PDB file of C-alpha atoms (C1' of nucleotides) in Angstrom:
ATOM      1  CA  MET C   1       6.735 -11.810 -14.742  1.00 62.00           C
ATOM      2  CA  VAL C   2       3.041 -12.491 -14.715  1.00 70.00           C
ATOM      3  CA  VAL C   3       2.365 -15.761 -12.922  1.00 77.00           C
ATOM      4  CA  ILE C   4      -0.336 -17.853 -14.499  1.00 88.00           C
ATOM      5  CA  PRO C   5      -2.210 -19.886 -11.887  1.00 91.00           C
ATOM      6  CA  ARG C   6      -2.348 -23.598 -12.441  1.00 96.00           C
ATOM      7  CA  GLN C   7      -5.672 -24.932 -13.710  1.00 96.00           C
ATOM      8  CA  THR C   8      -7.243 -27.133 -11.081  1.00 98.00           C
ATOM      9  CA  ARG C   9     -10.644 -28.678 -10.488  1.00 98.00           C
ATOM     10  CA  GLN C  10     -11.186 -26.412  -7.503  1.00 98.00           C
ATOM     11  CA  ARG C  11     -10.483 -23.157  -9.306  1.00 98.00           C
ATOM     12  CA  ALA C  12     -12.694 -24.231 -12.179  1.00 98.00           C
ATOM     13  CA  GLU C  13     -15.560 -24.972  -9.826  1.00 98.00           C
ATOM     14  CA  ILE C  14     -15.173 -21.650  -8.069  1.00 98.00           C
ATOM     15  CA  LEU C  15     -15.170 -19.791 -11.381  1.00 98.00           C
ATOM     16  CA  ASP C  16     -18.228 -21.763 -12.512  1.00 98.00           C
ATOM     17  CA  LEU C  17     -20.028 -20.798  -9.352  1.00 98.00           C
ATOM     18  CA  LEU C  18     -19.113 -17.142  -9.736  1.00 98.00           C
ATOM     19  CA  GLU C  19     -20.560 -17.188 -13.251  1.00 97.00           C
ATOM     20  CA  ASP C  20     -23.905 -18.262 -11.836  1.00 97.00           C
ATOM     21  CA  VAL C  21     -24.009 -15.728  -9.026  1.00 97.00           C
ATOM     22  CA  ASP C  22     -25.005 -12.141  -9.602  1.00 95.00           C
ATOM     23  CA  GLU C  23     -24.577 -10.617  -6.157  1.00 97.00           C
ATOM     24  CA  PHE C  24     -21.510  -9.945  -4.094  1.00 98.00           C
ATOM     25  CA  ARG C  25     -20.798 -12.985  -1.945  1.00 98.00           C
ATOM     26  CA  SER C  26     -18.327 -13.660   0.823  1.00 98.00           C
ATOM     27  CA  ALA C  27     -15.732 -16.405   0.614  1.00 98.00           C
ATOM     28  CA  GLN C  28     -17.617 -18.334   3.262  1.00 98.00           C
ATOM     29  CA  GLN C  29     -20.894 -18.054   1.375  1.00 98.00           C
ATOM     30  CA  LEU C  30     -19.197 -19.265  -1.794  1.00 98.00           C
ATOM     31  CA  HIS C  31     -17.717 -22.151   0.135  1.00 98.00           C
ATOM     32  CA  GLU C  32     -21.123 -23.119   1.459  1.00 98.00           C
ATOM     33  CA  MET C  33     -22.702 -22.846  -1.978  1.00 98.00           C
ATOM     34  CA  LEU C  34     -20.042 -25.134  -3.374  1.00 98.00           C
ATOM     35  CA  ARG C  35     -20.734 -27.722  -0.704  1.00 97.00           C
ATOM     36  CA  ALA C  36     -24.459 -27.400  -1.449  1.00 96.00           C
ATOM     37  CA  ARG C  37     -23.654 -28.160  -5.060  1.00 95.00           C
ATOM     38  CA  GLY C  38     -22.007 -31.327  -3.905  1.00 94.00           C
ATOM     39  CA  SER C  39     -18.487 -30.287  -4.694  1.00 92.00           C
ATOM     40  CA  SER C  40     -15.932 -30.305  -1.939  1.00 92.00           C
ATOM     41  CA  VAL C  41     -13.450 -27.469  -1.906  1.00 97.00           C
ATOM     42  CA  GLY C  42     -11.586 -26.370   1.189  1.00 98.00           C
ATOM     43  CA  LEU C  43     -12.379 -23.008   2.707  1.00 98.00           C
ATOM     44  CA  ALA C  44      -8.734 -22.003   2.546  1.00 98.00           C
ATOM     45  CA  THR C  45      -8.751 -22.759  -1.164  1.00 98.00           C
ATOM     46  CA  VAL C  46     -11.770 -20.546  -1.737  1.00 98.00           C
ATOM     47  CA  TYR C  47      -9.981 -17.708   0.037  1.00 98.00           C
ATOM     48  CA  ARG C  48      -6.865 -18.247  -2.044  1.00 98.00           C
ATOM     49  CA  ALA C  49      -8.847 -18.409  -5.270  1.00 98.00           C
ATOM     50  CA  VAL C  50     -10.901 -15.251  -4.795  1.00 98.00           C
ATOM     51  CA  GLN C  51      -7.810 -13.424  -3.650  1.00 97.00           C
ATOM     52  CA  SER C  52      -5.814 -14.413  -6.668  1.00 97.00           C
ATOM     53  CA  LEU C  53      -8.759 -13.737  -8.962  1.00 97.00           C
ATOM     54  CA  SER C  54      -9.191 -10.282  -7.536  1.00 96.00           C
ATOM     55  CA  GLU C  55      -5.508  -9.531  -7.975  1.00 94.00           C
ATOM     56  CA  HIS C  56      -5.841 -10.466 -11.627  1.00 92.00           C
ATOM     57  CA  GLY C  57      -8.905  -8.276 -11.988  1.00 93.00           C
ATOM     58  CA  ASP C  58     -11.170 -11.227 -12.705  1.00 95.00           C
ATOM     59  CA  VAL C  59     -13.432 -10.526  -9.772  1.00 97.00           C
ATOM     60  CA  ASP C  60     -14.306  -7.352  -7.899  1.00 97.00           C
ATOM     61  CA  VAL C  61     -13.986  -7.029  -4.134  1.00 97.00           C
ATOM     62  CA  LEU C  62     -16.038  -4.911  -1.762  1.00 96.00           C
ATOM     63  CA  ARG C  63     -15.964  -4.595   2.010  1.00 95.00           C
ATOM     64  CA  THR C  64     -19.288  -4.865   3.741  1.00 93.00           C
ATOM     65  CA  GLU C  65     -20.222  -2.562   6.579  1.00 89.00           C
ATOM     66  CA  ASP C  66     -19.000  -5.099   9.112  1.00 90.00           C
ATOM     67  CA  GLY C  67     -15.660  -5.621   7.435  1.00 92.00           C
ATOM     68  CA  GLU C  68     -16.306  -8.776   5.475  1.00 96.00           C
ATOM     69  CA  SER C  69     -14.854  -9.069   1.974  1.00 98.00           C
ATOM     70  CA  VAL C  70     -17.366  -9.921  -0.713  1.00 98.00           C
ATOM     71  CA  TYR C  71     -16.645 -10.915  -4.284  1.00 98.00           C
ATOM     72  CA  ARG C  72     -18.413 -10.742  -7.609  1.00 98.00           C
ATOM     73  CA  ARG C  73     -17.593 -11.530 -11.198  1.00 97.00           C
ATOM     74  CA  CYS C  74     -18.477  -8.383 -13.138  1.00 95.00           C
ATOM     75  CA  GLU C  75     -19.429  -7.882 -16.760  1.00 94.00           C
ATOM     76  CA  GLN C  76     -17.059  -5.010 -17.184  1.00 93.00           C
ATOM     77  CA  ARG C  77     -13.466  -5.929 -16.766  1.00 91.00           C
ATOM     78  CA  SER C  78     -12.412  -2.314 -16.901  1.00 92.00           C
ATOM     79  CA  HIS C  79     -12.507  -0.010 -13.920  1.00 94.00           C
ATOM     80  CA  HIS C  80     -16.006   0.703 -12.713  1.00 95.00           C
ATOM     81  CA  HIS C  81     -18.101   1.159  -9.592  1.00 97.00           C
ATOM     82  CA  HIS C  82     -21.212  -0.383  -8.074  1.00 97.00           C
ATOM     83  CA  LEU C  83     -24.668   0.541  -6.991  1.00 97.00           C
ATOM     84  CA  VAL C  84     -25.830  -2.173  -4.622  1.00 96.00           C
ATOM     85  CA  CYS C  85     -29.258  -2.755  -3.122  1.00 96.00           C
ATOM     86  CA  ARG C  86     -28.918  -2.862   0.643  1.00 90.00           C
ATOM     87  CA  SER C  87     -31.819  -5.234   0.879  1.00 89.00           C
ATOM     88  CA  CYS C  88     -31.507  -7.823  -1.890  1.00 91.00           C
ATOM     89  CA  GLY C  89     -27.932  -7.253  -3.023  1.00 93.00           C
ATOM     90  CA  ARG C  90     -28.846  -6.567  -6.630  1.00 95.00           C
ATOM     91  CA  THR C  91     -25.873  -4.871  -8.211  1.00 97.00           C
ATOM     92  CA  VAL C  92     -25.620  -2.396 -11.042  1.00 97.00           C
ATOM     93  CA  GLU C  93     -22.253  -1.624 -12.567  1.00 97.00           C
ATOM     94  CA  ILE C  94     -21.850   2.084 -13.118  1.00 96.00           C
ATOM     95  CA  GLU C  95     -19.510   4.438 -14.870  1.00 93.00           C
ATOM     96  CA  ALA C  96     -18.140   7.164 -12.691  1.00 91.00           C
ATOM     97  CA  GLY C  97     -16.191   9.293 -15.121  1.00 91.00           C
ATOM     98  CA  GLN C  98     -17.657  12.457 -13.700  1.00 92.00           C
ATOM     99  CA  ALA C  99     -16.891  11.568 -10.098  1.00 92.00           C
ATOM    100  CA  GLU C 100     -13.419  10.397 -11.024  1.00 93.00           C
ATOM    101  CA  ALA C 101     -12.648  13.626 -12.801  1.00 94.00           C
ATOM    102  CA  TRP C 102     -13.772  15.449  -9.681  1.00 95.00           C
ATOM    103  CA  ALA C 103     -11.549  13.235  -7.518  1.00 95.00           C
ATOM    104  CA  ALA C 104      -8.475  13.867  -9.633  1.00 94.00           C
ATOM    105  CA  GLN C 105      -9.167  17.585  -9.629  1.00 95.00           C
ATOM    106  CA  VAL C 106      -9.631  17.761  -5.860  1.00 97.00           C
ATOM    107  CA  GLY C 107      -6.455  15.779  -5.325  1.00 97.00           C
ATOM    108  CA  ALA C 108      -4.470  18.063  -7.582  1.00 97.00           C
ATOM    109  CA  ALA C 109      -5.897  21.156  -5.897  1.00 97.00           C
ATOM    110  CA  HIS C 110      -4.381  19.971  -2.621  1.00 98.00           C
ATOM    111  CA  GLY C 111      -1.065  18.939  -4.120  1.00 97.00           C
ATOM    112  CA  PHE C 112      -1.701  15.205  -3.947  1.00 97.00           C
ATOM    113  CA  ASP C 113      -0.402  12.796  -6.584  1.00 95.00           C
ATOM    114  CA  ASP C 114      -1.517   9.321  -7.612  1.00 94.00           C
ATOM    115  CA  VAL C 115      -4.948   9.848  -6.130  1.00 95.00           C
ATOM    116  CA  ASP C 116      -6.927   6.628  -5.784  1.00 93.00           C
ATOM    117  CA  HIS C 117     -10.604   6.772  -5.084  1.00 95.00           C
ATOM    118  CA  THR C 118     -13.130   4.582  -3.382  1.00 94.00           C
ATOM    119  CA  ILE C 119     -16.634   5.236  -4.598  1.00 95.00           C
ATOM    120  CA  GLU C 120     -19.475   2.903  -3.836  1.00 94.00           C
ATOM    121  CA  LEU C 121     -23.208   3.488  -3.714  1.00 96.00           C
ATOM    122  CA  VAL C 122     -25.755   1.651  -1.613  1.00 95.00           C
ATOM    123  CA  GLY C 123     -29.499   2.142  -1.925  1.00 95.00           C
ATOM    124  CA  THR C 124     -32.830   0.413  -1.996  1.00 95.00           C
ATOM    125  CA  CYS C 125     -33.863  -0.873  -5.405  1.00 96.00           C
ATOM    126  CA  SER C 126     -37.350  -0.333  -6.785  1.00 96.00           C
ATOM    127  CA  THR C 127     -38.366  -3.972  -6.261  1.00 96.00           C
ATOM    128  CA  CYS C 128     -37.405  -3.969  -2.609  1.00 95.00           C
ATOM    129  CA  ARG C 129     -38.997  -0.615  -2.057  1.00 93.00           C
ATOM    130  CA  ALA C 130     -42.274  -1.908  -3.456  1.00 94.00           C
ATOM    131  CA  ALA C 131     -42.019  -5.010  -1.274  1.00 92.00           C
ATOM    132  CA  ALA C 132     -41.375  -2.925   1.825  1.00 84.00           C
ATOM    133  CA  ALA C 133     -44.346  -0.662   1.097  1.00 83.00           C
ATOM    134  CA  SER C 134     -46.850  -3.520   1.103  1.00 76.00           C
TER     135      SER C 134
ATOM    136  CA  MET I   1     -34.787   9.686  23.330  1.00 64.00           C
ATOM    137  CA  VAL I   2     -31.212  10.828  22.856  1.00 72.00           C
ATOM    138  CA  VAL I   3     -28.982   9.186  25.438  1.00 78.00           C
ATOM    139  CA  ILE I   4     -26.279  11.429  26.813  1.00 88.00           C
ATOM    140  CA  PRO I   5     -23.199   9.424  27.778  1.00 91.00           C
ATOM    141  CA  ARG I   6     -21.990   9.860  31.330  1.00 96.00           C
ATOM    142  CA  GLN I   7     -18.933  12.025  31.774  1.00 96.00           C
ATOM    143  CA  THR I   8     -16.045   9.922  32.997  1.00 98.00           C
ATOM    144  CA  ARG I   9     -12.310  10.356  33.341  1.00 98.00           C
ATOM    145  CA  GLN I  10     -11.745   7.793  30.598  1.00 98.00           C
ATOM    146  CA  ARG I  11     -13.963   9.454  28.019  1.00 98.00           C
ATOM    147  CA  ALA I  12     -12.401  12.821  28.817  1.00 98.00           C
ATOM    148  CA  GLU I  13      -8.904  11.451  28.304  1.00 98.00           C
ATOM    149  CA  ILE I  14      -9.859   9.841  25.032  1.00 98.00           C
ATOM    150  CA  LEU I  15     -11.399  13.065  23.771  1.00 98.00           C
ATOM    151  CA  ASP I  16      -8.316  14.989  24.890  1.00 98.00           C
ATOM    152  CA  LEU I  17      -6.128  12.626  22.968  1.00 98.00           C
ATOM    153  CA  LEU I  18      -8.261  12.900  19.864  1.00 98.00           C
ATOM    154  CA  GLU I  19      -7.922  16.675  20.020  1.00 97.00           C
ATOM    155  CA  ASP I  20      -4.161  16.326  19.818  1.00 97.00           C
ATOM    156  CA  VAL I  21      -4.116  13.833  16.983  1.00 97.00           C
ATOM    157  CA  ASP I  22      -4.566  14.888  13.396  1.00 95.00           C
ATOM    158  CA  GLU I  23      -4.480  11.580  11.556  1.00 97.00           C
ATOM    159  CA  PHE I  24      -6.894   8.693  11.516  1.00 98.00           C
ATOM    160  CA  ARG I  25      -5.923   6.263  14.257  1.00 98.00           C
ATOM    161  CA  SER I  26      -7.180   2.821  15.202  1.00 98.00           C
ATOM    162  CA  ALA I  27      -8.656   2.035  18.598  1.00 98.00           C
ATOM    163  CA  GLN I  28      -5.568   0.015  19.417  1.00 98.00           C
ATOM    164  CA  GLN I  29      -3.255   2.851  18.479  1.00 98.00           C
ATOM    165  CA  LEU I  30      -5.252   5.253  20.607  1.00 98.00           C
ATOM    166  CA  HIS I  31      -5.083   2.804  23.474  1.00 98.00           C
ATOM    167  CA  GLU I  32      -1.327   2.572  23.158  1.00 98.00           C
ATOM    168  CA  MET I  33      -0.968   6.339  22.961  1.00 98.00           C
ATOM    169  CA  LEU I  34      -2.978   6.716  26.136  1.00 98.00           C
ATOM    170  CA  ARG I  35      -0.762   4.275  27.947  1.00 97.00           C
ATOM    171  CA  ALA I  36       2.284   6.148  26.650  1.00 96.00           C
ATOM    172  CA  ARG I  37       0.816   9.299  28.139  1.00 95.00           C
ATOM    173  CA  GLY I  38       0.676   7.523  31.460  1.00 94.00           C
ATOM    174  CA  SER I  39      -3.064   7.217  31.630  1.00 92.00           C
ATOM    175  CA  SER I  40      -4.566   3.794  31.997  1.00 92.00           C
ATOM    176  CA  VAL I  41      -7.733   3.133  30.075  1.00 97.00           C
ATOM    177  CA  GLY I  42      -8.884  -0.317  29.101  1.00 98.00           C
ATOM    178  CA  LEU I  43      -8.887  -1.320  25.464  1.00 98.00           C
ATOM    179  CA  ALA I  44     -12.546  -2.274  25.652  1.00 98.00           C
ATOM    180  CA  THR I  45     -13.318   1.205  26.916  1.00 98.00           C
ATOM    181  CA  VAL I  46     -11.497   2.808  24.006  1.00 98.00           C
ATOM    182  CA  TYR I  47     -13.535   0.697  21.613  1.00 98.00           C
ATOM    183  CA  ARG I  48     -16.752   1.656  23.365  1.00 98.00           C
ATOM    184  CA  ALA I  49     -15.838   5.335  23.423  1.00 98.00           C
ATOM    185  CA  VAL I  50     -14.900   5.724  19.780  1.00 98.00           C
ATOM    186  CA  GLN I  51     -17.967   3.759  18.786  1.00 98.00           C
ATOM    187  CA  SER I  52     -20.287   5.955  20.787  1.00 97.00           C
ATOM    188  CA  LEU I  53     -18.495   9.097  19.622  1.00 97.00           C
ATOM    189  CA  SER I  54     -18.844   8.061  16.020  1.00 96.00           C
ATOM    190  CA  GLU I  55     -22.534   7.360  16.468  1.00 94.00           C
ATOM    191  CA  HIS I  56     -22.971  10.862  17.815  1.00 92.00           C
ATOM    192  CA  GLY I  57     -21.023  12.294  14.904  1.00 93.00           C
ATOM    193  CA  ASP I  58     -18.202  13.537  17.110  1.00 94.00           C
ATOM    194  CA  VAL I  59     -15.572  11.505  15.327  1.00 96.00           C
ATOM    195  CA  ASP I  60     -15.313  10.173  11.789  1.00 97.00           C
ATOM    196  CA  VAL I  61     -14.644   6.538  10.993  1.00 97.00           C
ATOM    197  CA  LEU I  62     -12.822   5.067   8.026  1.00 96.00           C
ATOM    198  CA  ARG I  63     -11.947   1.504   7.137  1.00 95.00           C
ATOM    199  CA  THR I  64      -8.361   0.894   6.158  1.00 93.00           C
ATOM    200  CA  GLU I  65      -7.466  -1.352   3.288  1.00 88.00           C
ATOM    201  CA  ASP I  66      -7.039  -4.283   5.645  1.00 89.00           C
ATOM    202  CA  GLY I  67     -10.375  -3.784   7.322  1.00 92.00           C
ATOM    203  CA  GLU I  68      -9.303  -1.941  10.448  1.00 96.00           C
ATOM    204  CA  SER I  69     -11.488   0.916  11.701  1.00 98.00           C
ATOM    205  CA  VAL I  70      -9.687   4.206  12.196  1.00 98.00           C
ATOM    206  CA  TYR I  71     -11.006   7.295  13.909  1.00 98.00           C
ATOM    207  CA  ARG I  72     -10.387  11.017  13.716  1.00 98.00           C
ATOM    208  CA  ARG I  73     -11.883  14.113  15.259  1.00 97.00           C
ATOM    209  CA  CYS I  74     -12.683  16.385  12.321  1.00 95.00           C
ATOM    210  CA  GLU I  75     -13.026  20.151  12.111  1.00 94.00           C
ATOM    211  CA  GLN I  76     -16.235  19.946  10.169  1.00 93.00           C
ATOM    212  CA  ARG I  77     -19.040  18.344  12.043  1.00 91.00           C
ATOM    213  CA  SER I  78     -21.229  18.306   8.971  1.00 92.00           C
ATOM    214  CA  HIS I  79     -21.029  15.610   6.326  1.00 93.00           C
ATOM    215  CA  HIS I  80     -17.767  15.636   4.424  1.00 95.00           C
ATOM    216  CA  HIS I  81     -15.140  13.410   2.886  1.00 97.00           C
ATOM    217  CA  HIS I  82     -11.416  12.904   3.187  1.00 97.00           C
ATOM    218  CA  LEU I  83      -8.282  13.062   1.130  1.00 97.00           C
ATOM    219  CA  VAL I  84      -5.647  11.066   2.977  1.00 96.00           C
ATOM    220  CA  CYS I  85      -1.935  10.766   2.276  1.00 96.00           C
ATOM    221  CA  ARG I  86      -1.069   7.097   1.923  1.00 91.00           C
ATOM    222  CA  SER I  87       2.382   7.718   3.246  1.00 90.00           C
ATOM    223  CA  CYS I  88       2.138  10.097   6.206  1.00 92.00           C
ATOM    224  CA  GLY I  89      -1.583   9.988   6.896  1.00 93.00           C
ATOM    225  CA  ARG I  90      -2.072  13.713   6.529  1.00 95.00           C
ATOM    226  CA  THR I  91      -5.764  14.317   6.065  1.00 97.00           C
ATOM    227  CA  VAL I  92      -7.644  17.037   4.228  1.00 97.00           C
ATOM    228  CA  GLU I  93     -11.369  17.418   4.740  1.00 97.00           C
ATOM    229  CA  ILE I  94     -13.125  17.987   1.454  1.00 96.00           C
ATOM    230  CA  GLU I  95     -16.521  18.983   0.193  1.00 93.00           C
ATOM    231  CA  ALA I  96     -18.001  16.606  -2.308  1.00 91.00           C
ATOM    232  CA  GLY I  97     -21.183  18.320  -3.356  1.00 91.00           C
ATOM    233  CA  GLN I  98     -20.478  17.606  -6.984  1.00 91.00           C
ATOM    234  CA  ALA I  99     -19.804  13.934  -6.451  1.00 92.00           C
ATOM    235  CA  GLU I 100     -22.797  13.589  -4.176  1.00 93.00           C
ATOM    236  CA  ALA I 101     -25.096  15.134  -6.737  1.00 94.00           C
ATOM    237  CA  TRP I 102     -23.753  12.671  -9.235  1.00 95.00           C
ATOM    238  CA  ALA I 103     -24.363   9.777  -6.829  1.00 95.00           C
ATOM    239  CA  ALA I 104     -27.957  10.782  -6.193  1.00 94.00           C
ATOM    240  CA  GLN I 105     -28.552  11.176  -9.897  1.00 95.00           C
ATOM    241  CA  VAL I 106     -27.070   7.788 -10.779  1.00 97.00           C
ATOM    242  CA  GLY I 107     -29.125   6.144  -8.041  1.00 97.00           C
ATOM    243  CA  ALA I 108     -32.317   7.722  -9.273  1.00 97.00           C
ATOM    244  CA  ALA I 109     -31.567   6.751 -12.865  1.00 97.00           C
ATOM    245  CA  HIS I 110     -31.560   3.108 -11.789  1.00 98.00           C
ATOM    246  CA  GLY I 111     -34.636   3.393  -9.615  1.00 97.00           C
ATOM    247  CA  PHE I 112     -32.779   3.255  -6.294  1.00 97.00           C
ATOM    248  CA  ASP I 113     -33.933   5.199  -3.239  1.00 95.00           C
ATOM    249  CA  ASP I 114     -32.111   6.386  -0.142  1.00 94.00           C
ATOM    250  CA  VAL I 115     -28.775   6.147  -1.869  1.00 95.00           C
ATOM    251  CA  ASP I 116     -25.829   6.342   0.520  1.00 93.00           C
ATOM    252  CA  HIS I 117     -22.369   6.899  -0.819  1.00 95.00           C
ATOM    253  CA  THR I 118     -18.865   6.033   0.245  1.00 94.00           C
ATOM    254  CA  ILE I 119     -16.329   8.382  -1.265  1.00 95.00           C
ATOM    255  CA  GLU I 120     -12.770   8.495  -0.027  1.00 94.00           C
ATOM    256  CA  LEU I 121      -9.588   9.635  -1.713  1.00 96.00           C
ATOM    257  CA  VAL I 122      -6.068   8.400  -1.056  1.00 95.00           C
ATOM    258  CA  GLY I 123      -2.987   9.947  -2.588  1.00 95.00           C
ATOM    259  CA  THR I 124       0.568  11.034  -1.952  1.00 95.00           C
ATOM    260  CA  CYS I 125       0.895  14.525  -0.533  1.00 96.00           C
ATOM    261  CA  SER I 126       3.436  16.997  -1.850  1.00 96.00           C
ATOM    262  CA  THR I 127       5.705  16.674   1.195  1.00 96.00           C
ATOM    263  CA  CYS I 128       5.945  12.908   0.930  1.00 95.00           C
ATOM    264  CA  ARG I 129       6.413  13.077  -2.790  1.00 94.00           C
ATOM    265  CA  ALA I 130       9.354  15.423  -2.339  1.00 95.00           C
ATOM    266  CA  ALA I 131      10.800  13.135   0.344  1.00 93.00           C
ATOM    267  CA  ALA I 132      10.459  10.094  -1.907  1.00 85.00           C
ATOM    268  CA  ALA I 133      12.156  11.844  -4.808  1.00 83.00           C
ATOM    269  CA  SER I 134      15.351  12.529  -2.864  1.00 76.00           C
TER     270      SER I 134
ATOM    271  C1'  DC X   1     -23.567  15.342  52.205  1.00 51.21           C
ATOM    272  C1'  DT X   2     -25.400  10.656  51.576  1.00 51.21           C
ATOM    273  C1'  DC X   3     -27.727   7.213  49.514  1.00 51.21           C
ATOM    274  C1'  DC X   4     -29.046   4.640  45.657  1.00 51.21           C
ATOM    275  C1'  DT X   5     -29.784   3.588  41.067  1.00 51.21           C
ATOM    276  C1'  DT X   6     -27.758   3.173  36.906  1.00 51.21           C
ATOM    277  C1'  DC X   7     -24.243   3.303  33.841  1.00 51.21           C
ATOM    278  C1'  DC X   8     -19.268   2.721  32.994  1.00 51.21           C
ATOM    279  C1'  DT X   9     -15.039   0.236  33.385  1.00 51.21           C
ATOM    280  C1'  DG X  10     -11.632  -3.361  32.616  1.00 51.21           C
ATOM    281  C1'  DA X  11      -9.554  -7.936  32.412  1.00 51.21           C
ATOM    282  C1'  DG X  12     -10.128 -11.875  30.307  1.00 51.21           C
ATOM    283  C1'  DA X  13     -12.738 -15.043  27.608  1.00 51.21           C
ATOM    284  C1'  DG X  14     -15.132 -15.570  23.348  1.00 51.21           C
ATOM    285  C1'  DT X  15     -16.195 -14.653  18.312  1.00 51.21           C
ATOM    286  C1'  DG X  16     -15.625 -14.657  13.527  1.00 51.21           C
ATOM    287  C1'  DG X  17     -13.279 -13.657   9.358  1.00 51.21           C
ATOM    288  C1'  DT X  18      -8.950 -14.616   7.392  1.00 51.21           C
ATOM    289  C1'  DT X  19      -4.330 -16.504   6.962  1.00 51.21           C
ATOM    290  C1'  DC X  20      -0.687 -19.789   8.030  1.00 51.21           C
ATOM    291  C1'  DC X  21       1.394 -24.389   8.313  1.00 51.21           C
ATOM    292  C1'  DC X  22       2.629 -28.516   6.288  1.00 51.21           C
ATOM    293  C1'  DA X  23       2.027 -33.066   4.715  1.00 51.21           C
ATOM    294  C1'  DC X  24      -0.299 -34.732   0.730  1.00 51.21           C
ATOM    295  C1'  DT X  25      -1.905 -34.420  -4.101  1.00 51.21           C
ATOM    296  C1'  DA X  26      -2.435 -32.976  -8.749  1.00 51.21           C
ATOM    297  C1'  DT X  27      -0.708 -30.269 -12.775  1.00 51.21           C
ATOM    298  C1'  DA X  28       2.213 -29.316 -16.712  1.00 51.21           C
ATOM    299  C1'  DG X  29       6.378 -29.599 -19.143  1.00 51.21           C
ATOM    300  C1'  DC X  30       9.696 -32.958 -20.765  1.00 51.21           C
TER     301       DC X  30
ATOM    302  C1'  DG K   1       5.305 -41.746 -17.423  1.00 51.21           C
ATOM    303  C1'  DC K   2       8.474 -38.845 -14.325  1.00 51.21           C
ATOM    304  C1'  DT K   3       9.554 -35.015 -11.846  1.00 51.21           C
ATOM    305  C1'  DA K   4       9.653 -30.459 -10.260  1.00 51.21           C
ATOM    306  C1'  DT K   5       6.572 -27.424  -8.559  1.00 51.21           C
ATOM    307  C1'  DA K   6       2.404 -25.343  -7.364  1.00 51.21           C
ATOM    308  C1'  DG K   7      -2.169 -26.140  -5.333  1.00 51.21           C
ATOM    309  C1'  DT K   8      -5.005 -28.293  -1.679  1.00 51.21           C
ATOM    310  C1'  DG K   9      -7.192 -28.870   2.828  1.00 51.21           C
ATOM    311  C1'  DG K  10      -7.889 -29.272   7.724  1.00 51.21           C
ATOM    312  C1'  DG K  11      -6.719 -27.447  11.724  1.00 51.21           C
ATOM    313  C1'  DA K  12      -4.172 -24.254  14.360  1.00 51.21           C
ATOM    314  C1'  DA K  13      -3.055 -19.587  14.683  1.00 51.21           C
ATOM    315  C1'  DC K  14      -4.032 -14.681  14.261  1.00 51.21           C
ATOM    316  C1'  DC K  15      -6.135 -10.394  15.034  1.00 51.21           C
ATOM    317  C1'  DA K  16      -9.545  -6.946  15.469  1.00 51.21           C
ATOM    318  C1'  DC K  17     -13.308  -6.610  17.938  1.00 51.21           C
ATOM    319  C1'  DT K  18     -17.218  -7.748  21.270  1.00 51.21           C
ATOM    320  C1'  DC K  19     -19.149  -9.838  25.303  1.00 51.21           C
ATOM    321  C1'  DT K  20     -19.385 -10.973  30.271  1.00 51.21           C
ATOM    322  C1'  DC K  21     -19.713  -9.760  34.778  1.00 51.21           C
ATOM    323  C1'  DA K  22     -18.161  -8.103  39.073  1.00 51.21           C
ATOM    324  C1'  DG K  23     -16.537  -3.915  41.054  1.00 51.21           C
ATOM    325  C1'  DG K  24     -16.551   1.241  40.824  1.00 51.21           C
ATOM    326  C1'  DA K  25     -17.898   5.836  39.771  1.00 51.21           C
ATOM    327  C1'  DA K  26     -21.481   9.523  38.181  1.00 51.21           C
ATOM    328  C1'  DG K  27     -25.185  12.149  39.295  1.00 51.21           C
ATOM    329  C1'  DG K  28     -29.946  12.915  40.774  1.00 51.21           C
ATOM    330  C1'  DA K  29     -33.089  12.696  44.947  1.00 51.21           C
ATOM    331  C1'  DG K  30     -33.700  13.758  49.443  1.00 51.21           C
TER     332       DG K  30
END
DNA sequence: CTCCTTCCTGAGAGTGGTTCCCACTATAGC
DNA sequence: GCTATAGTGGGAACCACTCTCAGGAAGGAG
């Protein structure tokens, strides 16, 4: 019942690009980067690709403060969370076992089942802090 | 330097409505509810009101899964988090001291400053679970 | 109470991210 | 190769949200 996406030039190029990028990027940014690389992929195709990739767990999705979806290919394929620099976008993948245990416990205490959690951290990384101080 | 918004019929009606509503609601939903009540307030005004209210900490904002902003007047005016039923929208305000301590600690461990956190929980409440089981 | 400044309101136009439509093209199994 | 089928792309459509700007109301000064 699992549908395997067809292997096309476009998907390959998008995956290649994602390998080279370390920060969360929007579909539009990815599209622009592809064009800058000289490859032509339609914007709609980029949207379809990142969407399908995220459904398969191959990329992670975040929503920015202004509602834009941003994507990133993470090292860890298993469930994890992110600590993102609000200035440069540098991203650290973090384990949140402790916070997740707390979430499950709080949910249970209020009689809730199947509790999903959204946990994301945003801060200023040491590099950007040093740059700002100068 | 704090700007106090002028007191108008529209803002009063929106606040009144928010008092009566217990779930997170979008600006558009609030607008519709106002019209249903017989009061006419422009959609733009609803957007402006909830935005200003949220900036003043009088209402809480959440982003739904599809990127829509939803608003709710909470009991606690101090910082807190939410456990929301994915089926009926029932909302419980929760303390997250434990999770916040964890967030600050993780941030510090990676050299990040001014770490903000987004922590929201979604589950199925006992009432909805019972209803689904029947 | 009245005037006047300033802010608020609202209808519609504009914006921007995302999805849809659909004719065309490329993939993968045979 | 051939064919069925899925993917592609450009533009239109969509939708939440914001802006514009002229008219109206709030509230302080006198």
